[in-house]
């Protein structure tokens, strides 16, 4: 069977009632390709006065990948980047040796009621690039290639598939697709990457005769193609790429192949030497329970 593992994830409260469904990392699987963190947030209604802003916080050793279906988020970081994130765009932030960023409601929406809905991924950087220079790249929705395959609409967010190549640059072979299927559609997914998984955003599908419930990450067997049937109109995200070059340690917002690097990043954040978001004095403090290299 092409489905090797299914992950239903767990709900996590990020504070102030803002809940996400976290699929990765999981006890059964740390990563799919380079992706070792997968949060599905919303759809959530944001009303005036809701405290859903994410204050400045640090990262190392990874790249965040933010993709919205609905809503808007204002990204600002210690490089001086200031970018309104909107549906359909890909926002790739390389943390590398260290970056600080915030994710807040855009100022012009603070008095409005709107819906936020999207996916945030972390891609672990290859060992040789873990200390890369931090960077932020916004690729607007109109620059993302798309195509129609029968009753399927496919957007190639990252990587290459079906003759289309995304302009988003990565540090290793990486795949990220947004697939929308009409009711009754059958979508043939070839083995486009060494490791591959599909996520059912809103409704269930049948993968080679096996029912995959909504909000489930179905990890495919290596080298397996999958035939996906949609009983109703459904949205799928496909993630994958080359397998990680070894285990990663994950603690709080830090990812590294070396425990001592996470300890150092903790000291750096506590000492406030990792940089700061301009004109934003707020921050998220380290968790009380600290990571140790022992």
C-alpha atoms as a PDB file:
ATOM      1  CA  UNK A   1       0.000   0.000   0.000  1.00  0.00           C
ATOM      2  CA  UNK A   2       1.316   3.492  -0.815  1.00  0.00           C
ATOM      3  CA  UNK A   3       0.332   4.945   2.591  1.00  0.00           C
ATOM      4  CA  UNK A   4       3.075   3.991   5.035  1.00  0.00           C
ATOM      5  CA  UNK A   5       1.931   6.020   8.055  1.00  0.00           C
ATOM      6  CA  UNK A   6      -0.933   8.350   9.003  1.00  0.00           C
ATOM      7  CA  UNK A   7      -0.537  11.141  11.550  1.00  0.00           C
ATOM      8  CA  UNK A   8      -3.568  12.921  12.988  1.00  0.00           C
ATOM      9  CA  UNK A   9      -1.493  15.358  15.033  1.00  0.00           C
ATOM     10  CA  UNK A  10      -2.590  17.111  18.198  1.00  0.00           C
ATOM     11  CA  UNK A  11      -4.081  20.475  19.108  1.00  0.00           C
ATOM     12  CA  UNK A  12      -1.730  22.972  20.697  1.00  0.00           C
ATOM     13  CA  UNK A  13      -2.643  26.283  22.303  1.00  0.00           C
ATOM     14  CA  UNK A  14      -0.153  28.983  21.317  1.00  0.00           C
ATOM     15  CA  UNK A  15      -1.687  31.398  23.801  1.00  0.00           C
ATOM     16  CA  UNK A  16      -4.751  33.659  24.054  1.00  0.00           C
ATOM     17  CA  UNK A  17      -6.941  30.879  22.666  1.00  0.00           C
ATOM     18  CA  UNK A  18      -5.060  30.616  19.365  1.00  0.00           C
ATOM     19  CA  UNK A  19      -4.980  26.883  18.652  1.00  0.00           C
ATOM     20  CA  UNK A  20      -3.164  24.983  15.912  1.00  0.00           C
ATOM     21  CA  UNK A  21      -3.078  21.365  14.778  1.00  0.00           C
ATOM     22  CA  UNK A  22       0.543  20.142  14.936  1.00  0.00           C
ATOM     23  CA  UNK A  23       1.367  17.196  12.671  1.00  0.00           C
ATOM     24  CA  UNK A  24       5.162  17.246  12.849  1.00  0.00           C
ATOM     25  CA  UNK A  25       7.324  16.447  14.667  1.00  0.00           C
ATOM     26  CA  UNK A  26       5.631  13.247  15.837  1.00  0.00           C
ATOM     27  CA  UNK A  27       6.765  10.334  17.965  1.00  0.00           C
ATOM     28  CA  UNK A  28       6.495   8.058  14.932  1.00  0.00           C
ATOM     29  CA  UNK A  29       8.250  10.411  12.515  1.00  0.00           C
ATOM     30  CA  UNK A  30      10.482  13.447  12.954  1.00  0.00           C
ATOM     31  CA  UNK A  31      10.397  14.737   9.391  1.00  0.00           C
ATOM     32  CA  UNK A  32       9.245  14.279   5.809  1.00  0.00           C
ATOM     33  CA  UNK A  33      12.005  15.472   3.528  1.00  0.00           C
ATOM     34  CA  UNK A  34      13.443  18.571   5.223  1.00  0.00           C
ATOM     35  CA  UNK A  35      10.126  19.438   6.903  1.00  0.00           C
ATOM     36  CA  UNK A  36      10.214  18.678  10.629  1.00  0.00           C
ATOM     37  CA  UNK A  37       7.499  21.038  11.815  1.00  0.00           C
ATOM     38  CA  UNK A  38       3.964  21.261  10.412  1.00  0.00           C
ATOM     39  CA  UNK A  39       1.288  23.502  11.939  1.00  0.00           C
ATOM     40  CA  UNK A  40      -2.182  23.930  10.443  1.00  0.00           C
ATOM     41  CA  UNK A  41      -3.850  26.989  11.938  1.00  0.00           C
ATOM     42  CA  UNK A  42      -7.475  28.025  11.506  1.00  0.00           C
ATOM     43  CA  UNK A  43      -9.756  28.768   9.982  1.00  0.00           C
ATOM     44  CA  UNK A  44     -10.033  31.112  12.970  1.00  0.00           C
ATOM     45  CA  UNK A  45     -12.047  34.314  13.179  1.00  0.00           C
ATOM     46  CA  UNK A  46      -9.931  37.211  14.392  1.00  0.00           C
ATOM     47  CA  UNK A  47     -11.928  40.000  16.039  1.00  0.00           C
ATOM     48  CA  UNK A  48     -10.786  43.448  17.227  1.00  0.00           C
ATOM     49  CA  UNK A  49      -8.949  43.074  20.519  1.00  0.00           C
ATOM     50  CA  UNK A  50      -7.989  39.414  20.030  1.00  0.00           C
ATOM     51  CA  UNK A  51      -4.439  38.811  21.264  1.00  0.00           C
ATOM     52  CA  UNK A  52      -3.187  36.518  18.487  1.00  0.00           C
ATOM     53  CA  UNK A  53      -0.013  38.463  17.738  1.00  0.00           C
ATOM     54  CA  UNK A  54       3.218  36.483  18.023  1.00  0.00           C
ATOM     55  CA  UNK A  55       5.788  38.724  19.709  1.00  0.00           C
ATOM     56  CA  UNK A  56       9.470  38.769  18.645  1.00  0.00           C
ATOM     57  CA  UNK A  57      11.197  35.415  19.116  1.00  0.00           C
ATOM     58  CA  UNK A  58      14.348  33.767  17.745  1.00  0.00           C
ATOM     59  CA  UNK A  59      15.185  30.825  15.467  1.00  0.00           C
ATOM     60  CA  UNK A  60      18.347  28.983  14.412  1.00  0.00           C
ATOM     61  CA  UNK A  61      19.118  26.114  12.040  1.00  0.00           C
ATOM     62  CA  UNK A  62      15.884  26.164  10.050  1.00  0.00           C
ATOM     63  CA  UNK A  63      13.784  28.006   7.505  1.00  0.00           C
ATOM     64  CA  UNK A  64      10.181  28.938   8.249  1.00  0.00           C
ATOM     65  CA  UNK A  65       7.715  28.585   5.374  1.00  0.00           C
ATOM     66  CA  UNK A  66       4.426  30.458   5.762  1.00  0.00           C
ATOM     67  CA  UNK A  67       1.452  29.963   3.407  1.00  0.00           C
ATOM     68  CA  UNK A  68      -2.030  31.430   3.847  1.00  0.00           C
ATOM     69  CA  UNK A  69      -5.367  30.274   2.442  1.00  0.00           C
ATOM     70  CA  UNK A  70      -7.197  33.256   3.985  1.00  0.00           C
ATOM     71  CA  UNK A  71      -6.364  36.350   6.002  1.00  0.00           C
ATOM     72  CA  UNK A  72      -3.172  38.327   6.474  1.00  0.00           C
ATOM     73  CA  UNK A  73      -0.123  38.395   8.763  1.00  0.00           C
ATOM     74  CA  UNK A  74       2.480  41.137   9.136  1.00  0.00           C
ATOM     75  CA  UNK A  75       6.002  39.713   9.200  1.00  0.00           C
ATOM     76  CA  UNK A  76       8.858  41.805  10.612  1.00  0.00           C
ATOM     77  CA  UNK A  77      12.345  40.622  11.475  1.00  0.00           C
ATOM     78  CA  UNK A  78      15.773  41.606  12.773  1.00  0.00           C
ATOM     79  CA  UNK A  79      17.055  42.064   9.205  1.00  0.00           C
ATOM     80  CA  UNK A  80      14.650  44.966   8.811  1.00  0.00           C
ATOM     81  CA  UNK A  81      12.218  43.018   6.614  1.00  0.00           C
ATOM     82  CA  UNK A  82       8.603  44.167   6.790  1.00  0.00           C
ATOM     83  CA  UNK A  83       6.172  42.151   4.686  1.00  0.00           C
ATOM     84  CA  UNK A  84       2.423  41.721   4.687  1.00  0.00           C
ATOM     85  CA  UNK A  85       1.801  38.006   4.081  1.00  0.00           C
ATOM     86  CA  UNK A  86      -1.337  37.307   2.054  1.00  0.00           C
ATOM     87  CA  UNK A  87      -3.015  34.201   0.576  1.00  0.00           C
ATOM     88  CA  UNK A  88      -1.171  32.356  -2.164  1.00  0.00           C
ATOM     89  CA  UNK A  89       2.302  33.798  -1.525  1.00  0.00           C
ATOM     90  CA  UNK A  90       5.280  31.815  -0.214  1.00  0.00           C
ATOM     91  CA  UNK A  91       7.321  33.375   2.564  1.00  0.00           C
ATOM     92  CA  UNK A  92      10.666  31.680   3.210  1.00  0.00           C
ATOM     93  CA  UNK A  93      12.694  32.913   6.177  1.00  0.00           C
ATOM     94  CA  UNK A  94      16.144  31.384   6.599  1.00  0.00           C
ATOM     95  CA  UNK A  95      17.131  31.504  10.262  1.00  0.00           C
ATOM     96  CA  UNK A  96      20.581  29.975   9.785  1.00  0.00           C
ATOM     97  CA  UNK A  97      22.915  31.275  12.484  1.00  0.00           C
ATOM     98  CA  UNK A  98      20.098  33.296  14.016  1.00  0.00           C
ATOM     99  CA  UNK A  99      17.175  35.599  13.315  1.00  0.00           C
ATOM    100  CA  UNK A 100      14.420  37.252  15.347  1.00  0.00           C
ATOM    101  CA  UNK A 101      10.932  37.877  13.956  1.00  0.00           C
ATOM    102  CA  UNK A 102       7.361  38.725  14.878  1.00  0.00           C
ATOM    103  CA  UNK A 103       4.029  37.795  13.304  1.00  0.00           C
ATOM    104  CA  UNK A 104       1.250  40.267  14.035  1.00  0.00           C
ATOM    105  CA  UNK A 105      -2.069  41.442  12.680  1.00  0.00           C
ATOM    106  CA  UNK A 106      -1.579  44.144  10.024  1.00  0.00           C
ATOM    107  CA  UNK A 107      -2.295  47.565  11.484  1.00  0.00           C
ATOM    108  CA  UNK A 108      -5.094  48.248   9.001  1.00  0.00           C
ATOM    109  CA  UNK A 109      -6.942  45.079  10.113  1.00  0.00           C
ATOM    110  CA  UNK A 110      -6.767  45.630  13.873  1.00  0.00           C
ATOM    111  CA  UNK A 111     -10.245  47.173  13.916  1.00  0.00           C
ATOM    112  CA  UNK A 112     -11.705  44.529  11.581  1.00  0.00           C
ATOM    113  CA  UNK A 113     -13.060  41.004  11.901  1.00  0.00           C
ATOM    114  CA  UNK A 114     -11.478  38.573   9.444  1.00  0.00           C
ATOM    115  CA  UNK A 115     -10.460  34.919   9.065  1.00  0.00           C
ATOM    116  CA  UNK A 116      -6.890  33.605   9.262  1.00  0.00           C
ATOM    117  CA  UNK A 117      -6.176  30.155   7.838  1.00  0.00           C
ATOM    118  CA  UNK A 118      -2.909  28.631   6.718  1.00  0.00           C
ATOM    119  CA  UNK A 119       0.070  26.353   7.162  1.00  0.00           C
ATOM    120  CA  UNK A 120       3.429  27.035   8.760  1.00  0.00           C
ATOM    121  CA  UNK A 121       6.306  24.660   8.130  1.00  0.00           C
ATOM    122  CA  UNK A 122       9.891  24.525   9.326  1.00  0.00           C
ATOM    123  CA  UNK A 123      12.486  23.106   6.963  1.00  0.00           C
ATOM    124  CA  UNK A 124      15.665  21.922   8.672  1.00  0.00           C
ATOM    125  CA  UNK A 125      18.749  23.276   6.941  1.00  0.00           C
ATOM    126  CA  UNK A 126      21.370  20.759   5.767  1.00  0.00           C
ATOM    127  CA  UNK A 127      24.268  20.437   8.226  1.00  0.00           C
ATOM    128  CA  UNK A 128      26.590  22.387   5.936  1.00  0.00           C
ATOM    129  CA  UNK A 129      24.115  25.283   5.863  1.00  0.00           C
ATOM    130  CA  UNK A 130      22.908  25.319   9.472  1.00  0.00           C
ATOM    131  CA  UNK A 131      24.951  28.480  10.110  1.00  0.00           C
ATOM    132  CA  UNK A 132      23.943  30.200   6.863  1.00  0.00           C
ATOM    133  CA  UNK A 133      23.354  33.937   6.851  1.00  0.00           C
ATOM    134  CA  UNK A 134      19.766  34.776   7.840  1.00  0.00           C
ATOM    135  CA  UNK A 135      17.479  35.874   5.028  1.00  0.00           C
ATOM    136  CA  UNK A 136      13.827  36.545   4.206  1.00  0.00           C
ATOM    137  CA  UNK A 137      12.315  36.111   0.731  1.00  0.00           C
ATOM    138  CA  UNK A 138       8.700  36.832  -0.192  1.00  0.00           C
ATOM    139  CA  UNK A 139       7.468  35.238  -3.432  1.00  0.00           C
ATOM    140  CA  UNK A 140       4.165  36.798  -4.457  1.00  0.00           C
ATOM    141  CA  UNK A 141       1.216  34.619  -5.414  1.00  0.00           C
ATOM    142  CA  UNK A 142       1.350  35.657  -9.082  1.00  0.00           C
ATOM    143  CA  UNK A 143       4.909  34.275  -9.368  1.00  0.00           C
ATOM    144  CA  UNK A 144       3.925  30.773  -8.231  1.00  0.00           C
ATOM    145  CA  UNK A 145       3.415  28.424 -11.201  1.00  0.00           C
ATOM    146  CA  UNK A 146       0.081  26.628 -11.516  1.00  0.00           C
ATOM    147  CA  UNK A 147      -1.501  24.108 -13.845  1.00  0.00           C
ATOM    148  CA  UNK A 148      -4.683  22.118 -14.374  1.00  0.00           C
ATOM    149  CA  UNK A 149      -4.523  18.321 -14.519  1.00  0.00           C
ATOM    150  CA  UNK A 150      -7.994  17.007 -15.300  1.00  0.00           C
ATOM    151  CA  UNK A 151     -10.148  17.968 -12.313  1.00  0.00           C
ATOM    152  CA  UNK A 152      -7.137  19.019 -10.242  1.00  0.00           C
ATOM    153  CA  UNK A 153      -5.706  22.511  -9.847  1.00  0.00           C
ATOM    154  CA  UNK A 154      -2.057  22.359  -8.759  1.00  0.00           C
ATOM    155  CA  UNK A 155       0.187  25.165  -7.523  1.00  0.00           C
ATOM    156  CA  UNK A 156       3.900  24.336  -7.352  1.00  0.00           C
ATOM    157  CA  UNK A 157       4.839  26.335  -4.270  1.00  0.00           C
ATOM    158  CA  UNK A 158       8.356  24.945  -3.851  1.00  0.00           C
ATOM    159  CA  UNK A 159      10.348  22.584  -6.041  1.00  0.00           C
ATOM    160  CA  UNK A 160       9.490  21.045  -9.390  1.00  0.00           C
ATOM    161  CA  UNK A 161       6.474  18.978 -10.467  1.00  0.00           C
ATOM    162  CA  UNK A 162       4.487  18.245 -13.609  1.00  0.00           C
ATOM    163  CA  UNK A 163       6.837  20.296 -15.771  1.00  0.00           C
ATOM    164  CA  UNK A 164       6.609  23.410 -13.591  1.00  0.00           C
ATOM    165  CA  UNK A 165       9.330  24.843 -11.354  1.00  0.00           C
ATOM    166  CA  UNK A 166       8.842  27.239  -8.449  1.00  0.00           C
ATOM    167  CA  UNK A 167      11.151  30.275  -8.233  1.00  0.00           C
ATOM    168  CA  UNK A 168      11.575  29.724  -4.468  1.00  0.00           C
ATOM    169  CA  UNK A 169      15.195  28.837  -3.674  1.00  0.00           C
ATOM    170  CA  UNK A 170      15.974  26.099  -1.161  1.00  0.00           C
ATOM    171  CA  UNK A 171      19.069  24.485   0.353  1.00  0.00           C
ATOM    172  CA  UNK A 172      18.182  20.899  -0.651  1.00  0.00           C
ATOM    173  CA  UNK A 173      15.698  19.183  -3.006  1.00  0.00           C
ATOM    174  CA  UNK A 174      12.308  20.193  -1.565  1.00  0.00           C
ATOM    175  CA  UNK A 175       8.695  19.819  -2.694  1.00  0.00           C
ATOM    176  CA  UNK A 176       5.561  21.689  -1.608  1.00  0.00           C
ATOM    177  CA  UNK A 177       2.308  21.597  -3.596  1.00  0.00           C
ATOM    178  CA  UNK A 178      -1.173  23.047  -3.097  1.00  0.00           C
ATOM    179  CA  UNK A 179      -3.694  20.736  -4.815  1.00  0.00           C
ATOM    180  CA  UNK A 180      -7.427  21.412  -5.116  1.00  0.00           C
ATOM    181  CA  UNK A 181      -9.623  18.559  -6.341  1.00  0.00           C
ATOM    182  CA  UNK A 182     -13.182  18.782  -7.601  1.00  0.00           C
ATOM    183  CA  UNK A 183     -15.803  16.361  -6.264  1.00  0.00           C
ATOM    184  CA  UNK A 184     -15.275  12.952  -7.873  1.00  0.00           C
ATOM    185  CA  UNK A 185     -11.789  13.806  -9.135  1.00  0.00           C
ATOM    186  CA  UNK A 186      -9.002  11.241  -9.290  1.00  0.00           C
ATOM    187  CA  UNK A 187      -5.487  12.661  -8.953  1.00  0.00           C
ATOM    188  CA  UNK A 188      -2.440  10.573  -9.787  1.00  0.00           C
ATOM    189  CA  UNK A 189       0.523  11.598  -7.624  1.00  0.00           C
ATOM    190  CA  UNK A 190       3.822  10.198  -8.885  1.00  0.00           C
ATOM    191  CA  UNK A 191       6.847   9.678  -6.586  1.00  0.00           C
ATOM    192  CA  UNK A 192       8.080  13.238  -7.039  1.00  0.00           C
ATOM    193  CA  UNK A 193      10.558  13.141  -4.144  1.00  0.00           C
ATOM    194  CA  UNK A 194      12.596  10.712  -2.054  1.00  0.00           C
ATOM    195  CA  UNK A 195      10.166  11.273   0.830  1.00  0.00           C
ATOM    196  CA  UNK A 196       6.576  12.364   0.288  1.00  0.00           C
ATOM    197  CA  UNK A 197       3.412  12.985   2.301  1.00  0.00           C
ATOM    198  CA  UNK A 198      -0.006  14.504   1.650  1.00  0.00           C
ATOM    199  CA  UNK A 199      -2.155  16.474   4.089  1.00  0.00           C
ATOM    200  CA  UNK A 200      -5.949  16.676   3.868  1.00  0.00           C
ATOM    201  CA  UNK A 201      -6.744  20.300   4.703  1.00  0.00           C
ATOM    202  CA  UNK A 202     -10.539  20.188   4.872  1.00  0.00           C
ATOM    203  CA  UNK A 203     -12.086  16.847   3.841  1.00  0.00           C
ATOM    204  CA  UNK A 204     -11.236  13.165   3.567  1.00  0.00           C
ATOM    205  CA  UNK A 205      -9.906  11.396   0.474  1.00  0.00           C
ATOM    206  CA  UNK A 206      -9.315   7.800  -0.594  1.00  0.00           C
ATOM    207  CA  UNK A 207      -5.711   6.868  -1.387  1.00  0.00           C
ATOM    208  CA  UNK A 208      -5.520   3.608  -3.352  1.00  0.00           C
ATOM    209  CA  UNK A 209      -8.586   2.301  -1.568  1.00  0.00           C
ATOM    210  CA  UNK A 210      -7.558   3.510   1.911  1.00  0.00           C
ATOM    211  CA  UNK A 211      -9.651   6.215   3.579  1.00  0.00           C
ATOM    212  CA  UNK A 212      -7.596   9.175   4.822  1.00  0.00           C
ATOM    213  CA  UNK A 213      -9.572  11.429   7.159  1.00  0.00           C
ATOM    214  CA  UNK A 214      -9.561  15.207   7.062  1.00  0.00           C
ATOM    215  CA  UNK A 215      -6.672  16.892   8.940  1.00  0.00           C
ATOM    216  CA  UNK A 216      -4.426  13.855   8.458  1.00  0.00           C
ATOM    217  CA  UNK A 217      -0.836  13.701   7.227  1.00  0.00           C
ATOM    218  CA  UNK A 218      -0.444  10.538   5.148  1.00  0.00           C
ATOM    219  CA  UNK A 219       3.216   9.599   4.691  1.00  0.00           C
ATOM    220  CA  UNK A 220       3.751   7.601   1.518  1.00  0.00           C
ATOM    221  CA  UNK A 221       6.045   4.600   1.168  1.00  0.00           C
ATOM    222  CA  UNK A 222       9.385   5.425  -0.480  1.00  0.00           C
ATOM    223  CA  UNK A 223       9.079   5.378  -4.253  1.00  0.00           C
ATOM    224  CA  UNK A 224       5.302   4.834  -4.171  1.00  0.00           C
ATOM    225  CA  UNK A 225       2.865   6.519  -6.507  1.00  0.00           C
ATOM    226  CA  UNK A 226      -0.592   7.286  -5.144  1.00  0.00           C
ATOM    227  CA  UNK A 227      -4.028   7.442  -6.726  1.00  0.00           C
ATOM    228  CA  UNK A 228      -6.146   9.950  -4.774  1.00  0.00           C
ATOM    229  CA  UNK A 229      -9.942  10.034  -5.110  1.00  0.00           C
ATOM    230  CA  UNK A 230     -12.032  12.932  -3.813  1.00  0.00           C
ATOM    231  CA  UNK A 231     -15.634  12.208  -2.843  1.00  0.00           C
ATOM    232  CA  UNK A 232     -16.166  15.947  -2.271  1.00  0.00           C
ATOM    233  CA  UNK A 233     -14.198  19.004  -3.303  1.00  0.00           C
ATOM    234  CA  UNK A 234     -11.036  18.921  -1.207  1.00  0.00           C
ATOM    235  CA  UNK A 235      -7.729  20.705  -0.714  1.00  0.00           C
ATOM    236  CA  UNK A 236      -4.483  18.805  -0.237  1.00  0.00           C
ATOM    237  CA  UNK A 237      -0.962  19.924   0.590  1.00  0.00           C
ATOM    238  CA  UNK A 238       1.895  17.727  -0.610  1.00  0.00           C
ATOM    239  CA  UNK A 239       5.255  17.990   1.175  1.00  0.00           C
ATOM    240  CA  UNK A 240       8.527  16.180   0.655  1.00  0.00           C
ATOM    241  CA  UNK A 241      12.093  16.199  -0.542  1.00  0.00           C
ATOM    242  CA  UNK A 242      15.382  14.498   0.134  1.00  0.00           C
ATOM    243  CA  UNK A 243      15.663  12.849   3.536  1.00  0.00           C
ATOM    244  CA  UNK A 244      17.367  14.847   6.276  1.00  0.00           C
ATOM    245  CA  UNK A 245      21.101  14.290   6.628  1.00  0.00           C
ATOM    246  CA  UNK A 246      20.817  12.936  10.159  1.00  0.00           C
ATOM    247  CA  UNK A 247      18.771  13.526  13.304  1.00  0.00           C
ATOM    248  CA  UNK A 248      17.900  17.029  14.468  1.00  0.00           C
ATOM    249  CA  UNK A 249      17.493  18.245  18.022  1.00  0.00           C
ATOM    250  CA  UNK A 250      14.446  20.481  18.408  1.00  0.00           C
ATOM    251  CA  UNK A 251      13.868  22.653  21.450  1.00  0.00           C
ATOM    252  CA  UNK A 252      11.531  25.618  21.593  1.00  0.00           C
ATOM    253  CA  UNK A 253      12.274  27.631  18.415  1.00  0.00           C
ATOM    254  CA  UNK A 254      15.721  26.161  17.833  1.00  0.00           C
ATOM    255  CA  UNK A 255      16.800  23.322  15.519  1.00  0.00           C
ATOM    256  CA  UNK A 256      20.308  21.909  15.248  1.00  0.00           C
ATOM    257  CA  UNK A 257      22.283  18.737  14.630  1.00  0.00           C
ATOM    258  CA  UNK A 258      24.302  19.658  17.753  1.00  0.00           C
ATOM    259  CA  UNK A 259      22.906  19.912  21.289  1.00  0.00           C
ATOM    260  CA  UNK A 260      25.529  22.429  22.346  1.00  0.00           C
ATOM    261  CA  UNK A 261      24.438  24.814  19.583  1.00  0.00           C
ATOM    262  CA  UNK A 262      20.936  24.943  21.056  1.00  0.00           C
ATOM    263  CA  UNK A 263      22.397  25.662  24.483  1.00  0.00           C
ATOM    264  CA  UNK A 264      24.432  28.511  22.977  1.00  0.00           C
ATOM    265  CA  UNK A 265      21.387  29.929  21.198  1.00  0.00           C
ATOM    266  CA  UNK A 266      19.504  29.892  24.510  1.00  0.00           C
ATOM    267  CA  UNK A 267      22.292  31.901  26.167  1.00  0.00           C
ATOM    268  CA  UNK A 268      22.373  34.312  23.220  1.00  0.00           C
ATOM    269  CA  UNK A 269      18.627  34.964  23.393  1.00  0.00           C
ATOM    270  CA  UNK A 270      18.740  35.459  27.140  1.00  0.00           C
ATOM    271  CA  UNK A 271      21.588  37.947  26.683  1.00  0.00           C
ATOM    272  CA  UNK A 272      19.687  39.639  23.834  1.00  0.00           C
ATOM    273  CA  UNK A 273      22.576  39.318  21.378  1.00  0.00           C
ATOM    274  CA  UNK A 274      20.605  37.735  18.515  1.00  0.00           C
ATOM    275  CA  UNK A 275      19.257  41.013  17.196  1.00  0.00           C
ATOM    276  CA  UNK A 276      15.865  42.625  17.514  1.00  0.00           C
ATOM    277  CA  UNK A 277      12.885  43.607  15.430  1.00  0.00           C
ATOM    278  CA  UNK A 278      13.152  47.370  14.835  1.00  0.00           C
ATOM    279  CA  UNK A 279      10.853  49.504  16.984  1.00  0.00           C
ATOM    280  CA  UNK A 280       9.458  46.481  18.828  1.00  0.00           C
ATOM    281  CA  UNK A 281      10.608  46.143  22.441  1.00  0.00           C
ATOM    282  CA  UNK A 282       8.426  43.121  23.220  1.00  0.00           C
ATOM    283  CA  UNK A 283       9.778  39.585  23.207  1.00  0.00           C
ATOM    284  CA  UNK A 284       8.945  35.999  24.130  1.00  0.00           C
ATOM    285  CA  UNK A 285      11.133  34.764  26.996  1.00  0.00           C
ATOM    286  CA  UNK A 286      12.848  31.389  27.057  1.00  0.00           C
ATOM    287  CA  UNK A 287      10.811  28.565  28.605  1.00  0.00           C
ATOM    288  CA  UNK A 288      11.535  28.085  32.294  1.00  0.00           C
ATOM    289  CA  UNK A 289      12.583  24.496  31.720  1.00  0.00           C
ATOM    290  CA  UNK A 290      15.888  24.790  29.887  1.00  0.00           C
ATOM    291  CA  UNK A 291      17.506  22.517  27.331  1.00  0.00           C
ATOM    292  CA  UNK A 292      20.735  20.806  28.395  1.00  0.00           C
ATOM    293  CA  UNK A 293      23.416  19.155  26.288  1.00  0.00           C
ATOM    294  CA  UNK A 294      23.881  16.332  28.804  1.00  0.00           C
END
